[in-house]
PDB file of N, CA, C and O in Angstrom:
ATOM      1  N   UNK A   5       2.054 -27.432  -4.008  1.00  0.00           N
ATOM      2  CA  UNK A   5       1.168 -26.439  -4.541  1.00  0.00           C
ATOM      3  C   UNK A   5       0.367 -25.866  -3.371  1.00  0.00           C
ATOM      4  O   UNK A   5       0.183 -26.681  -2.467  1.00  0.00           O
ATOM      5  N   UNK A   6      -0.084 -24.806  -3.208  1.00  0.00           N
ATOM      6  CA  UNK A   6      -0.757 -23.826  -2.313  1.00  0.00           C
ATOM      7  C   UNK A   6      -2.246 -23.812  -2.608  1.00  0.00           C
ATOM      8  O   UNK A   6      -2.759 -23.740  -3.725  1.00  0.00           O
ATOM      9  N   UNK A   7      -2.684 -23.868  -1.773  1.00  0.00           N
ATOM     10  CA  UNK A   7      -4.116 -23.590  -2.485  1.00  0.00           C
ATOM     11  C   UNK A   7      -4.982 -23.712  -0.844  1.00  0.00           C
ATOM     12  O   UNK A   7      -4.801 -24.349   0.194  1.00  0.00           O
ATOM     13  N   UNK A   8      -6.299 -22.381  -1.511  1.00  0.00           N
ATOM     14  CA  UNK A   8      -7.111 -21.930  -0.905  1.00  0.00           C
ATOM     15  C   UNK A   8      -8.316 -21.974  -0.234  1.00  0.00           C
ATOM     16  O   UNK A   8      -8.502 -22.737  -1.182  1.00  0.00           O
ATOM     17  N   UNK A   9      -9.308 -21.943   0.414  1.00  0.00           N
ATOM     18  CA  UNK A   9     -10.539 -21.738   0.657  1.00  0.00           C
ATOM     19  C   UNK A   9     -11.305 -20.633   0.714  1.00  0.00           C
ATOM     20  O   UNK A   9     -10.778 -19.580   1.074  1.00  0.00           O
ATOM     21  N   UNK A  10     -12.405 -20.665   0.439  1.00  0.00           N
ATOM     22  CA  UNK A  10     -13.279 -19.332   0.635  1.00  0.00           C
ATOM     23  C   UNK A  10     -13.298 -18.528   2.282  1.00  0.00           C
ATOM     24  O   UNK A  10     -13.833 -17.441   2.499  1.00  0.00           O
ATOM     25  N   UNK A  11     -12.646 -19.297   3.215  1.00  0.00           N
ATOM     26  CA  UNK A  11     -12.859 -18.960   4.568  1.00  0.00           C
ATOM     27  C   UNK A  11     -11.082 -18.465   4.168  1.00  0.00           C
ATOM     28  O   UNK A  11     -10.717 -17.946   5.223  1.00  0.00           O
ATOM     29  N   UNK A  12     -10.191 -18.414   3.430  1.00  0.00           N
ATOM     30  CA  UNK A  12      -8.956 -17.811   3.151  1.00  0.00           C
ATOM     31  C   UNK A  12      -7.581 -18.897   4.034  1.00  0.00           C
ATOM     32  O   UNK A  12      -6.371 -18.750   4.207  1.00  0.00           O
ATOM     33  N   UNK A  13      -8.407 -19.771   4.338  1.00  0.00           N
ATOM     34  CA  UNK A  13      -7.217 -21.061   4.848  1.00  0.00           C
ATOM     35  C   UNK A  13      -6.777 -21.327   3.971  1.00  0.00           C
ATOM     36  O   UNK A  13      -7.341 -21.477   2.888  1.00  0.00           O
ATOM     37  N   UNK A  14      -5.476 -21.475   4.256  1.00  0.00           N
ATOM     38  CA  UNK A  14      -4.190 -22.372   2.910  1.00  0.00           C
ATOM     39  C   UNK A  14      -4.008 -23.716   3.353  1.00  0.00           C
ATOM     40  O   UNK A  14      -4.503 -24.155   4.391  1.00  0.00           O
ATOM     41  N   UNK A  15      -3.144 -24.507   2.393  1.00  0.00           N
ATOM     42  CA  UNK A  15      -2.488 -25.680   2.307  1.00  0.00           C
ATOM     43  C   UNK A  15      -1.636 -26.082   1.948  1.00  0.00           C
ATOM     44  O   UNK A  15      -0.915 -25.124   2.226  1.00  0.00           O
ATOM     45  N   UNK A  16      -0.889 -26.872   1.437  1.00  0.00           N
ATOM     46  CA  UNK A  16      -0.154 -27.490   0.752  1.00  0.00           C
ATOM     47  C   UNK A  16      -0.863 -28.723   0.417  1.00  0.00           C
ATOM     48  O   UNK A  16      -1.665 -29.410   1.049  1.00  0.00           O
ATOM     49  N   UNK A  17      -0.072 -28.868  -1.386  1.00  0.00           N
ATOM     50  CA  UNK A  17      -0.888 -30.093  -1.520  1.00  0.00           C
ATOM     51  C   UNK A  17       0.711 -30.300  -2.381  1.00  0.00           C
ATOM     52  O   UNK A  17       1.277 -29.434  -3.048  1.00  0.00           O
ATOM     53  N   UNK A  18       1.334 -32.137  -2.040  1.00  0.00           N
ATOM     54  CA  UNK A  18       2.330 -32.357  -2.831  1.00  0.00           C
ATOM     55  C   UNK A  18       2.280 -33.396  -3.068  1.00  0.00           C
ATOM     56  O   UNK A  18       1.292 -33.979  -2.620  1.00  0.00           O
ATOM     57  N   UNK A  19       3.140 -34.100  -3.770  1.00  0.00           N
ATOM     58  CA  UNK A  19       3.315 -35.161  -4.192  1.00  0.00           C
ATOM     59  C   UNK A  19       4.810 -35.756  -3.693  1.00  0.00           C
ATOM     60  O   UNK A  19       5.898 -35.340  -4.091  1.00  0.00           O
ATOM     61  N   UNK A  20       4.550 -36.999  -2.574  1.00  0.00           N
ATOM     62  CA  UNK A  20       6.228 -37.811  -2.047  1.00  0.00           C
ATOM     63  C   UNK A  20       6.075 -38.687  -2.726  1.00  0.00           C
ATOM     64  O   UNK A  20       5.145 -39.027  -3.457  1.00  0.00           O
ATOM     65  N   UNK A  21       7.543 -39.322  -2.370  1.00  0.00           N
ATOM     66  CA  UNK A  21       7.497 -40.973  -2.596  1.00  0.00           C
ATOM     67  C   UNK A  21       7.759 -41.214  -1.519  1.00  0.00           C
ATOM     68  O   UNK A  21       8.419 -40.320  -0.988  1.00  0.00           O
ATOM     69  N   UNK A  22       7.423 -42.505  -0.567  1.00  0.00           N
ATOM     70  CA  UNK A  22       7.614 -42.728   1.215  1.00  0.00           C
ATOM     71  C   UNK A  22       7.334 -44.383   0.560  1.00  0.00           C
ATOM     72  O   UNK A  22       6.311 -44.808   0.024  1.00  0.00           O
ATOM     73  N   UNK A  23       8.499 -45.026   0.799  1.00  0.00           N
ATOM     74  CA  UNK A  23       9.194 -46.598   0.901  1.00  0.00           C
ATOM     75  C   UNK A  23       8.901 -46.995  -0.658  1.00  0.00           C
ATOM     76  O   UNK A  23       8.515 -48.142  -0.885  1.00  0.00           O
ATOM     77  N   UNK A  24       9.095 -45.975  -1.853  1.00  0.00           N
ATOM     78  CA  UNK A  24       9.108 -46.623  -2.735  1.00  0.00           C
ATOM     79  C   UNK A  24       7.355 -46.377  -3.259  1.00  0.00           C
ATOM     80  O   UNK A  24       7.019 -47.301  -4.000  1.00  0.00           O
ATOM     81  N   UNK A  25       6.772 -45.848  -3.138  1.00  0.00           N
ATOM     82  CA  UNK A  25       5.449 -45.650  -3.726  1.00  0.00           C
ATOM     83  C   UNK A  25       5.745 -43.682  -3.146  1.00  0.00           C
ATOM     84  O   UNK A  25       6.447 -43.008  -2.391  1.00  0.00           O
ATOM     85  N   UNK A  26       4.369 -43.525  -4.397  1.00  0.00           N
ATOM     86  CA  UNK A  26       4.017 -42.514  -4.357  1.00  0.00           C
ATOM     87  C   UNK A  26       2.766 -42.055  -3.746  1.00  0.00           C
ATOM     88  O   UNK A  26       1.669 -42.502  -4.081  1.00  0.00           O
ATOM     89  N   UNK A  27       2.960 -41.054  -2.739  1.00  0.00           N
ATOM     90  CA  UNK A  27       1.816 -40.653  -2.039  1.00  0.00           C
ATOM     91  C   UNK A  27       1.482 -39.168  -1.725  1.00  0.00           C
ATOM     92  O   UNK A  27       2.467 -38.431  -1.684  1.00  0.00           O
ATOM     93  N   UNK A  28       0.296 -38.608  -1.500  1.00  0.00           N
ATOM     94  CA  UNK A  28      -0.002 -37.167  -1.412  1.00  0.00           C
ATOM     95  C   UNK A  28      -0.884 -36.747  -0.168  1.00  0.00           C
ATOM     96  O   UNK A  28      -1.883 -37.137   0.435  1.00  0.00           O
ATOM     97  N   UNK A  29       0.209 -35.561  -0.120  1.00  0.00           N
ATOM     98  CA  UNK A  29       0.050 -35.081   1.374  1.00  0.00           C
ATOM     99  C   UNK A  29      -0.454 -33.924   1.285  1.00  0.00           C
ATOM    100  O   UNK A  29      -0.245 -33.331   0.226  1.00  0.00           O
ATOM    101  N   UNK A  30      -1.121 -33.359   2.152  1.00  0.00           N
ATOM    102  CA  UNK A  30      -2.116 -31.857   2.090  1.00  0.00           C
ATOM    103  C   UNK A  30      -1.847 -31.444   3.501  1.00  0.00           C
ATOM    104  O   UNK A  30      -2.636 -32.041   4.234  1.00  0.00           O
ATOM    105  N   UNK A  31      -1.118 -30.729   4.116  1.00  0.00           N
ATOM    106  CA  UNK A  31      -0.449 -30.175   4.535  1.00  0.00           C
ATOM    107  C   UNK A  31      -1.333 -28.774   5.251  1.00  0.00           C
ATOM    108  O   UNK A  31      -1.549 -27.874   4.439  1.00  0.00           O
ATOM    109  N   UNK A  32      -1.860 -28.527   6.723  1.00  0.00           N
ATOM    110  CA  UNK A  32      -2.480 -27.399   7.021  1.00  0.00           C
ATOM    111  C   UNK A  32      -1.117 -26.132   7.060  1.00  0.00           C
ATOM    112  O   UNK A  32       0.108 -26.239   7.115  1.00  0.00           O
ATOM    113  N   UNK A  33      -1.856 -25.209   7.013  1.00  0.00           N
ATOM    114  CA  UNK A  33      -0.752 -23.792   7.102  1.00  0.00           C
ATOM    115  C   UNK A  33      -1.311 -22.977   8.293  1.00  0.00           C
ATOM    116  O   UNK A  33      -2.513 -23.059   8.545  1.00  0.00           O
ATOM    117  N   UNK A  34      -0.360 -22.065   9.162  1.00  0.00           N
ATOM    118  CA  UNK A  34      -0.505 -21.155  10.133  1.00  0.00           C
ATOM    119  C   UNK A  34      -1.493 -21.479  10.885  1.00  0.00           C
ATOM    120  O   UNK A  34      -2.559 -20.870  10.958  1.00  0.00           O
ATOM    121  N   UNK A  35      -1.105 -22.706  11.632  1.00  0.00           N
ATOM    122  CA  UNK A  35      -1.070 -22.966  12.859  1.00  0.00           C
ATOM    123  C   UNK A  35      -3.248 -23.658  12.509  1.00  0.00           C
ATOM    124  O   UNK A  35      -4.100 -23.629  13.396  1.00  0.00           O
ATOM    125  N   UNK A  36      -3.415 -23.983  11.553  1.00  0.00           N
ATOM    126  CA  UNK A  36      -4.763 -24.259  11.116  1.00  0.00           C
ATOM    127  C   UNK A  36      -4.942 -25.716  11.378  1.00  0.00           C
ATOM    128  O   UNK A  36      -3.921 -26.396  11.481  1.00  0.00           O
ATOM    129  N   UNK A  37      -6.113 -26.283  11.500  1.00  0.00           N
ATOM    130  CA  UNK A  37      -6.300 -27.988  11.573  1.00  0.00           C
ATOM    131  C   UNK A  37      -7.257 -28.245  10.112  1.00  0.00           C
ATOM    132  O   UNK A  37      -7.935 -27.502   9.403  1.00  0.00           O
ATOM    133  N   UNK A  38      -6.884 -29.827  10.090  1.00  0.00           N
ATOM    134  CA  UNK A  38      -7.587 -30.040   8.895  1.00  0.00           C
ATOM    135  C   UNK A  38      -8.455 -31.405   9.195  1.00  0.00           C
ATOM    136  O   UNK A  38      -7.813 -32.150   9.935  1.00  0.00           O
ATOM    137  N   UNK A  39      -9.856 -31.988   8.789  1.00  0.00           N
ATOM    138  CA  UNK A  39     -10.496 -33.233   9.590  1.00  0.00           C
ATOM    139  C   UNK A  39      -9.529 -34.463   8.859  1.00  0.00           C
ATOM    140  O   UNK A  39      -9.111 -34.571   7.706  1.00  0.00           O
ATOM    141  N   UNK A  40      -9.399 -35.193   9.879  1.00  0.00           N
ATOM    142  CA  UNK A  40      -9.013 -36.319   9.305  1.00  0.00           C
ATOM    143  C   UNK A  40     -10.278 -37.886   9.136  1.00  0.00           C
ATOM    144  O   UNK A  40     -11.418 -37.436   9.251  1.00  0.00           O
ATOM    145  N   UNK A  41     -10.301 -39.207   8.948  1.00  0.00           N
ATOM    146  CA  UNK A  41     -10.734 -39.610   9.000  1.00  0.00           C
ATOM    147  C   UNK A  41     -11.663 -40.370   9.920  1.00  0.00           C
ATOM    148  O   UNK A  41     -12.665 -41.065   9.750  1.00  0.00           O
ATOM    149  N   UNK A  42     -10.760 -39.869  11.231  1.00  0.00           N
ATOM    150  CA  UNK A  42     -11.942 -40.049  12.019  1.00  0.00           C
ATOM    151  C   UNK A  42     -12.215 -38.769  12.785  1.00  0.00           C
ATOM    152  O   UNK A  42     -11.735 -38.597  13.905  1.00  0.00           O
ATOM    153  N   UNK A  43     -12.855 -38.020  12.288  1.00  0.00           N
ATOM    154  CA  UNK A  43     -12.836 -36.842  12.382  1.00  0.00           C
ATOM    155  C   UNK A  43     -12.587 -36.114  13.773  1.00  0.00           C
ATOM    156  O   UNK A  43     -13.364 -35.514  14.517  1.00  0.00           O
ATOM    157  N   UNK A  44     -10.841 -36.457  13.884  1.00  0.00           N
ATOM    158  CA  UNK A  44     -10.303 -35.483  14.699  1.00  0.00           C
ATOM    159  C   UNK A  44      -9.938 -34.338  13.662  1.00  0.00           C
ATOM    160  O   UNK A  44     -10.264 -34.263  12.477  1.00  0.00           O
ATOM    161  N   UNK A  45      -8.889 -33.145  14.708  1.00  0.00           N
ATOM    162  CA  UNK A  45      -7.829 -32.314  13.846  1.00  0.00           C
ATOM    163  C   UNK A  45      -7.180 -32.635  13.763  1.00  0.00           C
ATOM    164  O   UNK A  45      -6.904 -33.398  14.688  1.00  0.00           O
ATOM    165  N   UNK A  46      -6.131 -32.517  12.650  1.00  0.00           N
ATOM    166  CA  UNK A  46      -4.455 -32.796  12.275  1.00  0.00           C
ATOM    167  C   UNK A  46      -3.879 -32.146  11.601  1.00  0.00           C
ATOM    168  O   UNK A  46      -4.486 -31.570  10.698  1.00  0.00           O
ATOM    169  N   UNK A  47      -2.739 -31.999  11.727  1.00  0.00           N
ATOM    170  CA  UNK A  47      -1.873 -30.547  10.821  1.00  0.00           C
ATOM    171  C   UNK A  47      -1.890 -31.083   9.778  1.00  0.00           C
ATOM    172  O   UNK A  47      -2.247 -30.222   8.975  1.00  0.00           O
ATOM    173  N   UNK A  48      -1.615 -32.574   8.957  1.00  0.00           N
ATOM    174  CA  UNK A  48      -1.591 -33.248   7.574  1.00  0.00           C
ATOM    175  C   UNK A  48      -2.130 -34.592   7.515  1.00  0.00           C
ATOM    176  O   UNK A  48      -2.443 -35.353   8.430  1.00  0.00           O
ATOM    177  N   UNK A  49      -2.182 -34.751   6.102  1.00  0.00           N
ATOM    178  CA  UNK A  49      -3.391 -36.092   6.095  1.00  0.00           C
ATOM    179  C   UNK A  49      -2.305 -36.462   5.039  1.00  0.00           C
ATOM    180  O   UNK A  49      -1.495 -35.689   4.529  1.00  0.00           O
ATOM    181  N   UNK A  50      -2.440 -37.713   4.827  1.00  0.00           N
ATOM    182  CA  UNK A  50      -1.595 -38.596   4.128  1.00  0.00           C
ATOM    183  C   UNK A  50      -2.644 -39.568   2.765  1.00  0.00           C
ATOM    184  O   UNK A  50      -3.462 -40.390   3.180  1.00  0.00           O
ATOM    185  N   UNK A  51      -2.523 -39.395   1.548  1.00  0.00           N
ATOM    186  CA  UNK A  51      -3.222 -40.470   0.974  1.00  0.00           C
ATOM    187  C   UNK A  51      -2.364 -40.989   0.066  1.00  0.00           C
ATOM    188  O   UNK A  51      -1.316 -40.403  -0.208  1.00  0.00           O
ATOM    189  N   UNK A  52      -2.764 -42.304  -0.578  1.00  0.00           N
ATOM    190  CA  UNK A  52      -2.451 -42.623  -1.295  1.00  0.00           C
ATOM    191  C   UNK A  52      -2.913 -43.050  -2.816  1.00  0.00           C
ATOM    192  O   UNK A  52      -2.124 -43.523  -3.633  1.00  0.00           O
ATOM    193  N   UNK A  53      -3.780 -42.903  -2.977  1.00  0.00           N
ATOM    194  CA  UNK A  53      -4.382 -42.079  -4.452  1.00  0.00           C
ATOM    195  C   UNK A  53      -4.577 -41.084  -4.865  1.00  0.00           C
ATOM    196  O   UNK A  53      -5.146 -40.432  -3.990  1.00  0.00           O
ATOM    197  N   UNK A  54      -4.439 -40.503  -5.758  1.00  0.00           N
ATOM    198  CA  UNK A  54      -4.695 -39.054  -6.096  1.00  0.00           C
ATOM    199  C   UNK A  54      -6.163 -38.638  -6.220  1.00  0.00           C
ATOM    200  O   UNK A  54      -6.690 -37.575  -5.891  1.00  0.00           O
ATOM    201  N   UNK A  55      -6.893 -40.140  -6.979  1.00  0.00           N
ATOM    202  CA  UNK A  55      -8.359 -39.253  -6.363  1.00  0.00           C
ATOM    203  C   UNK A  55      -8.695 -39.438  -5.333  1.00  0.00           C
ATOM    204  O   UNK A  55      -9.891 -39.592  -5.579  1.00  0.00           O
ATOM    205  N   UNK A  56      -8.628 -39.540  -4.459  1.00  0.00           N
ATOM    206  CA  UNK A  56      -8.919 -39.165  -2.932  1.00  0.00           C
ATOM    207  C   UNK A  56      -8.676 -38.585  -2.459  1.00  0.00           C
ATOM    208  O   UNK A  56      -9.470 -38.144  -1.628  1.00  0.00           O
ATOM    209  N   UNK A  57      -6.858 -37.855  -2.592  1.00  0.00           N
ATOM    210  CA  UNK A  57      -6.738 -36.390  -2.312  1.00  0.00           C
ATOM    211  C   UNK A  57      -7.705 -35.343  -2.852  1.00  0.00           C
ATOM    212  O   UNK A  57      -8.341 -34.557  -2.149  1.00  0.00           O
ATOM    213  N   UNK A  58      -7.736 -35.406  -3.904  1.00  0.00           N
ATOM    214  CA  UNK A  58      -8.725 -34.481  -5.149  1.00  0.00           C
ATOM    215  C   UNK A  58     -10.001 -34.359  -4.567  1.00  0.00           C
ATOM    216  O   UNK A  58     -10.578 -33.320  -4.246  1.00  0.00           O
ATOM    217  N   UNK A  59     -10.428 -35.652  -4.450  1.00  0.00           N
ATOM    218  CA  UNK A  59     -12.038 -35.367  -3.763  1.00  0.00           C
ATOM    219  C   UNK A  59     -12.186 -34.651  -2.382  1.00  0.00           C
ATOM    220  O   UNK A  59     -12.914 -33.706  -2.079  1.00  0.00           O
ATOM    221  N   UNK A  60     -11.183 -35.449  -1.535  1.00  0.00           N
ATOM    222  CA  UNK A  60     -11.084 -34.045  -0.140  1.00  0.00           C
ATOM    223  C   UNK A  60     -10.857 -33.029  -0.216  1.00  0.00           C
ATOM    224  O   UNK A  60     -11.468 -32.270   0.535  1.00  0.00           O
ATOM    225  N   UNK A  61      -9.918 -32.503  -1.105  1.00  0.00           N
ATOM    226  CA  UNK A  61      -9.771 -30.883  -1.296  1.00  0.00           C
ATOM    227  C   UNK A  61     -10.915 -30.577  -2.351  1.00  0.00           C
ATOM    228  O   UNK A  61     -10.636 -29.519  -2.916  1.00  0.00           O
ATOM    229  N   UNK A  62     -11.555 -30.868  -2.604  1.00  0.00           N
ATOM    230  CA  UNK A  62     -12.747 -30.416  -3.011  1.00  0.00           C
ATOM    231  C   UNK A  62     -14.145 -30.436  -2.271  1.00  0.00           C
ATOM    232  O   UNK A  62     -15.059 -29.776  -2.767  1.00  0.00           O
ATOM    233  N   UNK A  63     -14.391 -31.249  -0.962  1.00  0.00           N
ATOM    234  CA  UNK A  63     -15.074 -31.408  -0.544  1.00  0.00           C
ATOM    235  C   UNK A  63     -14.819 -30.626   0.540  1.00  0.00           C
ATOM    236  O   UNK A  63     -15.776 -30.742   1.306  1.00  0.00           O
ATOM    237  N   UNK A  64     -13.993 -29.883   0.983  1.00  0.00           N
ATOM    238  CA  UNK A  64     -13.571 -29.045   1.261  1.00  0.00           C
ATOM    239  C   UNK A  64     -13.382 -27.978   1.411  1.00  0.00           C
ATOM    240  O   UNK A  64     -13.156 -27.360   2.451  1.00  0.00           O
ATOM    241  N   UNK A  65     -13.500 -27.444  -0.242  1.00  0.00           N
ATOM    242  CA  UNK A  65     -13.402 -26.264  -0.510  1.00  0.00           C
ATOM    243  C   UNK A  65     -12.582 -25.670  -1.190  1.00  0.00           C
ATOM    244  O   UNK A  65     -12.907 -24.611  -1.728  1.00  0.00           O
ATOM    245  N   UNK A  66     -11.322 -26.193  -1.339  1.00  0.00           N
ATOM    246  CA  UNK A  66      -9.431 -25.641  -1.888  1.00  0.00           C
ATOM    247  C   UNK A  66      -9.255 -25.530  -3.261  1.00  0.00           C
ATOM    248  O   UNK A  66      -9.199 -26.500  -4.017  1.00  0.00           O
ATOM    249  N   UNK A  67      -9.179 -24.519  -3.555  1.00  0.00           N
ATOM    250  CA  UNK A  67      -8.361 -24.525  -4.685  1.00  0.00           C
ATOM    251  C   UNK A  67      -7.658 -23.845  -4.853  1.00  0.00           C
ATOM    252  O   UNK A  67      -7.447 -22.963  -4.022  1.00  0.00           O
ATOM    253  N   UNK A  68      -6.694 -23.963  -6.451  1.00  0.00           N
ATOM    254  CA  UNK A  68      -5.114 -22.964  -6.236  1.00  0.00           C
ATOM    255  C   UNK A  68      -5.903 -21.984  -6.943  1.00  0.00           C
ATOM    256  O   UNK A  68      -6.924 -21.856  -7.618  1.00  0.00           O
ATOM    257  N   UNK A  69      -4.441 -21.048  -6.215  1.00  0.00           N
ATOM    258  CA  UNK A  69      -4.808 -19.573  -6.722  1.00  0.00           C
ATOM    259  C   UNK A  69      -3.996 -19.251  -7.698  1.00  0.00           C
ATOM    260  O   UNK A  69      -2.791 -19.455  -7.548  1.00  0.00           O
ATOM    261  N   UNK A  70      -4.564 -18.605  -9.057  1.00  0.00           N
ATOM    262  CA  UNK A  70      -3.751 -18.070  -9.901  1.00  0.00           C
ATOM    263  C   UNK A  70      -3.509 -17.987 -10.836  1.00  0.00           C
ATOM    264  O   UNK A  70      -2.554 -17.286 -11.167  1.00  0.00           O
TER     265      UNK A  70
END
């Protein structure tokens, strides 16, 4: 899924499975960084709960468009 910020940065936000569990990845777009946990940049962040993805892309700013 795609989704936005008020500053007009995109993302990806999906759902894998990686060794048998399910995990969600948020994904920066065009060449953008996103903070990770120790707050460097990184093109994608990896979690493994869904509310914790949810709360970062909200704390954030992102949502889908449409």
């Amino acid at each position: 899924m795609k989704m936005f910020n008020e500053a007009g940065q995109a993302v990806y936000f999906n759902r894998i499975m990686k060794n048998g569990k399910e995990q969600f990845v948020v994904k920066a777009l065009s060449g953008q960084h996103i903070m990770g946990r120790d707050r460097q940049k990184h093109s994608s962040r990896t979690f493994t709960e869904l509310h914790q993805a949810e709360a970062f892309l909200r704390r954030a700013g992102y949502k889908c468009k449409g």
